XYZ file of C-alpha atoms in Angstrom:
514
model
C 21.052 59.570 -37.565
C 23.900 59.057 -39.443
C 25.523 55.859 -40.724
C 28.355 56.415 -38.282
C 26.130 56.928 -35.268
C 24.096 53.439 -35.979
C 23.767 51.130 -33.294
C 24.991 48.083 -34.878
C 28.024 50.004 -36.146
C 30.522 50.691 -33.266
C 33.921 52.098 -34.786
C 35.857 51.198 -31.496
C 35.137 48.059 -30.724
C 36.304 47.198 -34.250
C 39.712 49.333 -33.574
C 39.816 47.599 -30.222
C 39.361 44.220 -32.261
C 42.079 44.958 -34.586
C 45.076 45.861 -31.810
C 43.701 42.902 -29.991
C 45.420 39.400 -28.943
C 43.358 37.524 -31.139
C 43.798 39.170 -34.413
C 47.697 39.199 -33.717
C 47.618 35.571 -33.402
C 45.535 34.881 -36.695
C 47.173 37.368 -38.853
C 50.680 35.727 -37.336
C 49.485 31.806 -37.876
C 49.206 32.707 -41.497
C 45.724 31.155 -41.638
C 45.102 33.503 -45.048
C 46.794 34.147 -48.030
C 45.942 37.568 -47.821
C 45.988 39.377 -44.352
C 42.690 41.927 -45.471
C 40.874 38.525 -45.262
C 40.578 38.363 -41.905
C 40.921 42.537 -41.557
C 37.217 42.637 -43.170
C 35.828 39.166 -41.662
C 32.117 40.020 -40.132
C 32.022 38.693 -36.605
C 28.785 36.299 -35.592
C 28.267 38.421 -32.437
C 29.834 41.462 -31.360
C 33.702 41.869 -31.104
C 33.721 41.943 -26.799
C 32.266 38.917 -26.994
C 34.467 36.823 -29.842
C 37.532 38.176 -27.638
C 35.828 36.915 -24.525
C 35.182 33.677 -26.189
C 39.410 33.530 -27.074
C 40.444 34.192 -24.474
C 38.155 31.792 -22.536
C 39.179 28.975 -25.295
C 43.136 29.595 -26.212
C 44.675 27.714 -23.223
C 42.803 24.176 -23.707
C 44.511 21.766 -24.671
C 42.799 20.991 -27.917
C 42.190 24.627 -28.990
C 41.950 25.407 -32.862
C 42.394 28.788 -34.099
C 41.598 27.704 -37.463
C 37.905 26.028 -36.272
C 37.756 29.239 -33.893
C 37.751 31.770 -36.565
C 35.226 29.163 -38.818
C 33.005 29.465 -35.868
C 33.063 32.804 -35.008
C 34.209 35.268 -38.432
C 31.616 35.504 -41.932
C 34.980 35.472 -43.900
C 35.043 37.958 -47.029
C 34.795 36.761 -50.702
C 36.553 38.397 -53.504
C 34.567 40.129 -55.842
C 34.831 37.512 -58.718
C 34.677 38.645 -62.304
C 35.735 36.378 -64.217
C 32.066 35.323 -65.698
C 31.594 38.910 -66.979
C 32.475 37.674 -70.790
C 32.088 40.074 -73.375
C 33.356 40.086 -77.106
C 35.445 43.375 -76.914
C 37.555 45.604 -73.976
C 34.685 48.632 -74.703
C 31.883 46.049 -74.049
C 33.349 44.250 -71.137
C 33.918 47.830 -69.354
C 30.203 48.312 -69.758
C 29.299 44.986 -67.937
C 31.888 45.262 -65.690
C 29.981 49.017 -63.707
C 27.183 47.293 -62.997
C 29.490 44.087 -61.192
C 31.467 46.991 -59.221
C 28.726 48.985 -58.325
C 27.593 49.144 -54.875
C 24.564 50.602 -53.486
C 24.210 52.419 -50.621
C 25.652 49.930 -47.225
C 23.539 48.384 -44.952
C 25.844 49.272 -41.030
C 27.387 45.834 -39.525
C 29.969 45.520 -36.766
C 32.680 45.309 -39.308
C 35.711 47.321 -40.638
C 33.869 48.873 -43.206
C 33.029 52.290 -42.284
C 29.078 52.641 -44.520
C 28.623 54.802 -47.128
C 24.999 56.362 -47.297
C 25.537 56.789 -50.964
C 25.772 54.364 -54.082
C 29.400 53.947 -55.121
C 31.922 51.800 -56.886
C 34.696 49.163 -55.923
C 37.854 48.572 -57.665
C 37.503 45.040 -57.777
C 39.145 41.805 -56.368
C 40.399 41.818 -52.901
C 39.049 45.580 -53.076
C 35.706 45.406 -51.632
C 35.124 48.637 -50.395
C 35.566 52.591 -52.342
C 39.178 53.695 -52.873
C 39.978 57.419 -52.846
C 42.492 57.946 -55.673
C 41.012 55.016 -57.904
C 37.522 56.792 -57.554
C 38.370 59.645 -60.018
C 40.051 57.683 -62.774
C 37.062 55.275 -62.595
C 34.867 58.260 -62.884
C 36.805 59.700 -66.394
C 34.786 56.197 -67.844
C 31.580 56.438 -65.934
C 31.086 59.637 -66.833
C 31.655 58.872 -70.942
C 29.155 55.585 -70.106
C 26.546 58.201 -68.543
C 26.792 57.412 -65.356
C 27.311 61.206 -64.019
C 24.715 60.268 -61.029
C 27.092 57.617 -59.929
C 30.264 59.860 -59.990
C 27.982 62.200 -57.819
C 27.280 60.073 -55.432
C 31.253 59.052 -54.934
C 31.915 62.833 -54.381
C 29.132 63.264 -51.200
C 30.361 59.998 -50.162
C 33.676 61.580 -49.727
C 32.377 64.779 -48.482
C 30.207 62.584 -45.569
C 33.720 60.738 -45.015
C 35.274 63.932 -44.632
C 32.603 64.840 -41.802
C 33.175 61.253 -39.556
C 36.890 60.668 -39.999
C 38.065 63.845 -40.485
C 39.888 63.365 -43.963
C 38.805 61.009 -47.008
C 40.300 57.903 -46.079
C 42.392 55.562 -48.297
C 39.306 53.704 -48.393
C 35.902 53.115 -46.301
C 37.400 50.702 -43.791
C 38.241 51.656 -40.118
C 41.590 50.159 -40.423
C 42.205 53.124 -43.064
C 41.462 56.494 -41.292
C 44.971 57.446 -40.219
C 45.752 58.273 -43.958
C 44.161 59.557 -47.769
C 45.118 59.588 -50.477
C 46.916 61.667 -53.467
C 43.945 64.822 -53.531
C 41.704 64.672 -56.193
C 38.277 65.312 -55.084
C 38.311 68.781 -56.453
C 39.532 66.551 -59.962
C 36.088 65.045 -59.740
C 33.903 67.750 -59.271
C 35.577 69.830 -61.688
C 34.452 67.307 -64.270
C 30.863 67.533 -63.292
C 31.141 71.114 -63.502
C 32.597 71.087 -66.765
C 29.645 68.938 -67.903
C 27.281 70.829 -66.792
C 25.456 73.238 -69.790
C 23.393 74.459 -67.458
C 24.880 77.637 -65.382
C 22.652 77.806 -62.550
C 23.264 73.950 -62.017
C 26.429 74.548 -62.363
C 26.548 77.155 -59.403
C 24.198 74.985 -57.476
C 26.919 72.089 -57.455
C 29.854 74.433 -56.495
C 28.332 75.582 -54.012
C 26.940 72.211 -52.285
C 31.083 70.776 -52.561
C 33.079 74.010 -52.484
C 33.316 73.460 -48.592
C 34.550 69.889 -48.691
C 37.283 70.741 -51.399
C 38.444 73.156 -48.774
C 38.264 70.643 -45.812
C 40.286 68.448 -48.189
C 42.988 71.371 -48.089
C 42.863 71.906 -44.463
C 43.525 68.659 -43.819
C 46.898 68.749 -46.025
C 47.883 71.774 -44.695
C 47.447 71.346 -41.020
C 50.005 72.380 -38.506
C 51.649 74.716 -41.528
C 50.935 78.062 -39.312
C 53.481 76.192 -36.338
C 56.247 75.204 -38.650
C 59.230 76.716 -37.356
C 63.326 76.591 -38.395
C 63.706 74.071 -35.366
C 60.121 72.616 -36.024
C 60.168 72.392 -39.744
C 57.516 68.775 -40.294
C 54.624 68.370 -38.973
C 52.227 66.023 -40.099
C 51.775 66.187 -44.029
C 53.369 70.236 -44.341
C 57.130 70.657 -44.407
C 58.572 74.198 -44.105
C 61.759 74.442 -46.348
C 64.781 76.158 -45.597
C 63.403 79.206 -47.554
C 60.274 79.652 -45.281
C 58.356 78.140 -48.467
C 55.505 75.863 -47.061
C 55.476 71.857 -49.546
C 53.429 68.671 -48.369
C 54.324 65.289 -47.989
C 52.872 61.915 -47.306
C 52.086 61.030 -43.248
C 50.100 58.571 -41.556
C 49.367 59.539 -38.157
C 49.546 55.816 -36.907
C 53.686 54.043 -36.554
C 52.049 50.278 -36.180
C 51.418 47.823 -38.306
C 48.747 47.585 -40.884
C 45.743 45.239 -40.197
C 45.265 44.572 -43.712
C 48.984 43.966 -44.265
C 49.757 42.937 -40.827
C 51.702 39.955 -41.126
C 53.862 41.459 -43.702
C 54.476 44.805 -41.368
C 55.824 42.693 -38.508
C 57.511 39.937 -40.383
C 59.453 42.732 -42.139
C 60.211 45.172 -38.994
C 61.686 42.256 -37.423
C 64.600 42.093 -39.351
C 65.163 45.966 -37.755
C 66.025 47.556 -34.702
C 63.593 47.819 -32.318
C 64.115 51.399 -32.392
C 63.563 51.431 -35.985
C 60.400 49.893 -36.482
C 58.568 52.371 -35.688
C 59.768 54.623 -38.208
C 59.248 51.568 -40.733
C 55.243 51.061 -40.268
C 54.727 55.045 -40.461
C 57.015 55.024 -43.533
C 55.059 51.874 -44.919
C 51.739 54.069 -44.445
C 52.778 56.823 -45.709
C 53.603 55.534 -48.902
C 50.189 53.516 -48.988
C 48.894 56.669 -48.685
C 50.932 58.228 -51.893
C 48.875 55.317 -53.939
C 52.399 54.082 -54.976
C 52.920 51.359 -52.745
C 55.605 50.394 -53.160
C 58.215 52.286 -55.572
C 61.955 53.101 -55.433
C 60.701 56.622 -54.794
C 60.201 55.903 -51.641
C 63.539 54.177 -50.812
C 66.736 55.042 -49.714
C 68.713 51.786 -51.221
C 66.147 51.515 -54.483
C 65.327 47.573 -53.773
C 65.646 47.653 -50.492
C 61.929 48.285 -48.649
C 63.429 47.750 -45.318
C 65.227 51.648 -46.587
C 61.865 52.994 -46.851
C 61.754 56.470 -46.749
C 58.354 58.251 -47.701
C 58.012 60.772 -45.340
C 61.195 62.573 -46.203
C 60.516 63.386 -49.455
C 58.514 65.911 -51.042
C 56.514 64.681 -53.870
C 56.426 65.992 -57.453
C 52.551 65.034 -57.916
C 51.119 65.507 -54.372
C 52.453 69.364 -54.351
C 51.009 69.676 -58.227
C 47.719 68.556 -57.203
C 47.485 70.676 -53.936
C 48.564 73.857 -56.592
C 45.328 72.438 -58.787
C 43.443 72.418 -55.258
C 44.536 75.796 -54.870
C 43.456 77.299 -58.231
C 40.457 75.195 -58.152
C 39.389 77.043 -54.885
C 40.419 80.217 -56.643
C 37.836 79.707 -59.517
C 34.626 78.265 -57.953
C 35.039 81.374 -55.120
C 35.134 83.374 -58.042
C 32.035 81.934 -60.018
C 30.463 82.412 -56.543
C 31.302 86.132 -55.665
C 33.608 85.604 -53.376
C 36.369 87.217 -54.714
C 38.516 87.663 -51.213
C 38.732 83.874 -50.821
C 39.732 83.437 -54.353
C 42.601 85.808 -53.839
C 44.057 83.987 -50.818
C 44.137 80.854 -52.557
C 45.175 82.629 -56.090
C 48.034 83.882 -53.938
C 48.741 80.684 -52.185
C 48.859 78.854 -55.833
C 51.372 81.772 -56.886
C 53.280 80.351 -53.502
C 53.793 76.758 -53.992
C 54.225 77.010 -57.708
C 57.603 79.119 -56.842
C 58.870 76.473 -54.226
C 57.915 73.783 -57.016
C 59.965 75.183 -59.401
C 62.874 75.854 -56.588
C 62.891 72.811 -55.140
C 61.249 70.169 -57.628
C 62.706 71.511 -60.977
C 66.429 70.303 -61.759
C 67.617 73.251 -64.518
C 70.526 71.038 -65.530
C 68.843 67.473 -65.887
C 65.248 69.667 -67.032
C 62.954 66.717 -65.458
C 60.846 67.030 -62.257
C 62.404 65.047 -59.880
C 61.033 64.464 -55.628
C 63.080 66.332 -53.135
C 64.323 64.734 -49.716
C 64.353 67.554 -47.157
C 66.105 65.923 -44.632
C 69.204 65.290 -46.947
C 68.712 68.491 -48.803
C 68.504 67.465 -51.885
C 66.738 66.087 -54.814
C 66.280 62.405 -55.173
C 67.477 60.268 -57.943
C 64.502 58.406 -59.338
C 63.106 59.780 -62.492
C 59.346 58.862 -62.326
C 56.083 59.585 -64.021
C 55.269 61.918 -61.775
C 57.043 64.781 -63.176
C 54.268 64.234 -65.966
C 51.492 65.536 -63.316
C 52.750 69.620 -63.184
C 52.126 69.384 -66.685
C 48.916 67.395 -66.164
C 47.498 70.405 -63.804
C 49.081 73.154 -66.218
C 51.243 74.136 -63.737
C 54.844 73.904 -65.905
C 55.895 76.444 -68.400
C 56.037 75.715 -72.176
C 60.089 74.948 -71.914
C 59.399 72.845 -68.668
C 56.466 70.979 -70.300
C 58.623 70.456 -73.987
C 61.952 68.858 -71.346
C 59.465 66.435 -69.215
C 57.659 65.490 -72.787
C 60.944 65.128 -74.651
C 62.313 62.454 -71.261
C 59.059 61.128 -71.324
C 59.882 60.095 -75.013
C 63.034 58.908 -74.720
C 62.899 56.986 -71.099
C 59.666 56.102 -70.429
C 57.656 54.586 -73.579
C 58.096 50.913 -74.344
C 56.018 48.676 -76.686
C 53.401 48.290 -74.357
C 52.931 51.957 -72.815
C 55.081 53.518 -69.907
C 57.040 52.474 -67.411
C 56.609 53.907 -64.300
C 59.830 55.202 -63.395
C 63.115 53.918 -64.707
C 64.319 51.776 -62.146
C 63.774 48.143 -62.796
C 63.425 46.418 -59.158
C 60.871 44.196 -57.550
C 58.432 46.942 -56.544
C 55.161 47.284 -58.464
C 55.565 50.658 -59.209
C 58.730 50.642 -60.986
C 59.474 49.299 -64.279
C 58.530 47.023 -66.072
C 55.205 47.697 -64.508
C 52.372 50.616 -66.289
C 49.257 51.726 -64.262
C 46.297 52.954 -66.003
C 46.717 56.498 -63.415
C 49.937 57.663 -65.011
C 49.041 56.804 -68.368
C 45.903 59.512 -67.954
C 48.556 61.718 -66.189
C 51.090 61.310 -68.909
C 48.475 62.222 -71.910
C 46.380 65.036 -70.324
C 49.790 66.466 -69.873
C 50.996 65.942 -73.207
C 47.805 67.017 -74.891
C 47.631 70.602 -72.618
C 50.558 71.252 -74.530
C 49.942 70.202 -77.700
C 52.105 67.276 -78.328
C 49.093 65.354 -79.543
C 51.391 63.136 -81.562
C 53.080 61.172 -78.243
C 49.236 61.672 -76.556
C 47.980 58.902 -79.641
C 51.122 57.026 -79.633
C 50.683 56.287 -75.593
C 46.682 55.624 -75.664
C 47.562 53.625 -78.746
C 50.046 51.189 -76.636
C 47.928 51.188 -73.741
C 45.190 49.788 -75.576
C 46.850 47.477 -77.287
C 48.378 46.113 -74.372
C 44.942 46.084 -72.767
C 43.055 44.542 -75.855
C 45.770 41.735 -76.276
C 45.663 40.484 -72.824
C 41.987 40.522 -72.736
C 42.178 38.274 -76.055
C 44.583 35.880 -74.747
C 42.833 36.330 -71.102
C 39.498 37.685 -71.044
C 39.765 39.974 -67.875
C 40.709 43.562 -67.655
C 44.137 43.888 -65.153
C 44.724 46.808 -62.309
C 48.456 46.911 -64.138
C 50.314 45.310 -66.679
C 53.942 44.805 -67.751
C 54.894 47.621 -70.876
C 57.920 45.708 -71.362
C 57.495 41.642 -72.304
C 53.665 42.188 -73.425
C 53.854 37.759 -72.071
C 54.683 38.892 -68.392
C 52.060 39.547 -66.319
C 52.467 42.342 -64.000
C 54.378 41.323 -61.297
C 55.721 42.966 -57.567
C 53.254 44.149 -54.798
C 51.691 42.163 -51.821
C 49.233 40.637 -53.552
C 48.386 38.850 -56.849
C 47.571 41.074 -59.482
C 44.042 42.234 -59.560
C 40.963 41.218 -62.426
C 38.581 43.947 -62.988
C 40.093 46.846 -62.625
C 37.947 50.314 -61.504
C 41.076 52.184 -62.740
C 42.081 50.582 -65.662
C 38.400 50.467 -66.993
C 37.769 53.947 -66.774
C 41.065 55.482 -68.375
C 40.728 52.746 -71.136
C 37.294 53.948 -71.875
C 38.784 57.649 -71.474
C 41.630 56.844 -74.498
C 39.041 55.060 -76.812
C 36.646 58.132 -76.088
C 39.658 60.490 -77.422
C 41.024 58.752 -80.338
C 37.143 58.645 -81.847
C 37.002 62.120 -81.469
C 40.776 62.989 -82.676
């Protein structure tokens, strides 16, 4: 039996729960800070029953939806972390796996879909496994020795893939309409590279090769229907030269339960008609990992202009090519040379449209491409750094991005994330540990090793400065005023961070070994 099919964990009545009358009203009555509060509250008795129990209750007179929930919801605590106290950054990320580990989930009638697996949280209001985070968290564990835990994240993924159908945003129910960016093949490429041993080598390839390629089914589905009248479907645009790209997509236009009152108290200021468009744009760019940015926007501090699923990301394309040559090289190591061809050839592919599409010759940056305007966009961000991160880009290509990268992007305290300044969190001033790893992978595969030290040098001394001054570890921190902390987002900034421990421990790791 698996976790999913466990009797005391029922996937529908919790979806059921969450488009229900009662969670509208508490999300709506603002009875939480935070709206994943009450998204990841444990019920005292099933969910047909609490509902029963509303709507039995609502109409009296001296009803309380505040005593109602007391009564009836175990309310989620954040994962506190502020007694881990250590006397340096390297020592507090050491503390700080054991706090964030998780072993393997007992099934309740709650959001949380269970992993069967130990794994590891991000931290604060993020109490459950996070795609994307996973794998720069892992870069960390893996230099502490914990290459069993990053093991167990990748067949938690793999099982993920097998219930939902994709690897979710996260393990909560309220997050299987979407993923995130694609880097499962990025974490079992560095167990395979640690591996000495050949034969365990081969025996790990072969026991994830078939997820990796689930993982790439899932971005390219529906790209065999695309038409010149049909051109989008899902995540796979066709573009006007038959060329097949990917974008972000969530397959559900409502609001989300964990941002719920925020979704409607921001569509109402639309069209009716428009909203629906809105919530499926607001997905989709939770699903990118870079919610929110100006990326994403048509009028660049304006979310209401939210965009996403026009555009045609720089990094998500780069890391479906590394997808692709991945799947070329374990098929190879394995002997089966015909399905490393096929996706040799379909690397070959989408690095031409990349380069047609994503690569502006006259400004010589990587820039995202709206395909429903028909042209690039305008916002120079961070993630032209990830072609060169994946070793996609050409020597000129990768000398232009590193040259911009340079000039635009590195302040006192690191990088900005792109160079718009606006109220989003990932635009300037803000830095995220992510695109720092991104930005000095790429600039040490081609051998600018001077502006790889010069940005793990910043980073950590932006990261050991605020933990003097602070004692905590952030999830992002602003490059610019060193005094700020990190501001934007829909929720105070996070302690911890899963993300920002690992790639710190990652840069340390580097600049011992020059």
């Amino acid at each position: 039996m698996t976790y999913s099919q466990h009797p005391k964990y029922d996937v529908q009545d919790n979806l059921a729960f969450l488009d229900s009358e009662l969670f509208h009203a508490v999300q709506m009555a603002g009875l939480f800070d935070d709206s994943k509060a009450f998204a990841d509250a444990l019920p005292k008795c099933d969910y047909a029953k609490v509902t029963q129990h509303y709507d039995q209750q609502v109409s009296a007179s001296d009803f309380n939806l505040r005593s109602f929930v007391n009564a009836h919801f175990d309310l989620p605590q954040p994962l506190e972390l502020r007694d881990v106290i250590s006397q340096d950054v390297r020592s507090q990320i050491e503390a700080l796996w054991d706090k964030l580990a998780r072993q393997p989930d007992h099934p309740q009638n709650d959001s949380l879909i269970p992993l069967q697996h130990g794994y590891l949280v991000p931290g604060g209001r993020f109490r459950e496994i996070y795609y994307w985070d996973s794998y720069f968290t892992a870069l960390g564990l893996m230099i502490s020795g914990r290459e069993a835990l990053v093991k167990s994240m990748i067949y938690n993924f793999i099982e993920l893939q097998q219930q939902v159908g994709c690897i979710p945003n996260g393990n909560r129910n309220y997050y299987r309409s979407r993923s995130q960016p694609p880097v499962l093949g990025l974490m079992i490429d560095l167990i395979v590279e640690a591996q000495t041993d050949e034969q365990e080598k081969l025996n790990f390839i072969a026991a994830t090769v078939a997820g990796l390629e689930t993982e790439y089914r899932f971005w390219m589905d529906g790209a065999q229907n695309l038409s010149v009248s049909d051109c989008a479907k899902r995540r796979v645009v066709r573009m006007p030269n038959s060329q097949v790209l990917n974008r972000y997509w969530d397959d559900s236009a409502t609001p989300r339960p964990e941002s719920y009152r925020e979704d409607m108290e921001a569509a109402s200021a639309l069209e009716a008609s428009q909203r629906n468009d809105y919530y499926r744009n607001i997905r989709a760019a939770c699903e990118s990992g870079w919610d929110f940015s100006s990326r994403w926007l048509a009028e660049h501090n304006n979310l209401s202009s939210i965009q996403t699923t026009h555009i045609i990301p720089v990094d998500l394309n780069a890391l479906l090519w590394k997808v692709e040559k991945l799947l070329a090289k374990y098929h190879t190591l394995l002997g089966q040379h015909a399905r490393a061809i096929e996706f040799s050839e379909n690397a070959d592919k989408r690095k031409q449209a990349i380069d047609y599409y994503l690569w502006d010759t006259q400004r010589q940056f990587y820039y995202d491409y709206n395909f429903v305007a028909a042209q690039q966009t305008t916002v120079k961000s961070l993630a032209a750094a990830v072609p060169l991160f994946v070793e996609m880009a050409n020597d000129a290509q990768a000398e232009s991005v590193l040259q911009c990268i340079a000039h635009d992007f590195v302040c006192t305290g690191g990088l900005i994330t792109t160079t718009e300044h606006t109220s989003q969190q990932w635009d300037s001033p803000n830095g995220w540990a992510p695109l720092h790893w991104f930005t000095v992978q790429a600039a040490r595969n081609y051998a600018n090793t001077n502006l790889a030290e010069l940005i793990m040098q910043r980073w950590l001394n932006t990261v050991e400065n605020h933990f003097q001054q602070h004692g905590n570890l952030m999830e992002k921190y602003d490059v610019i005023s060193a005094a700020q902390l990190a501001q934007g987002g829909e929720y105070e900034v996070q302690h911890g961070f899963g993300w920002t421990n690992g790639v710190t421990l990652k840069f340390y790791d580097l600049l011992t070994k020059g």
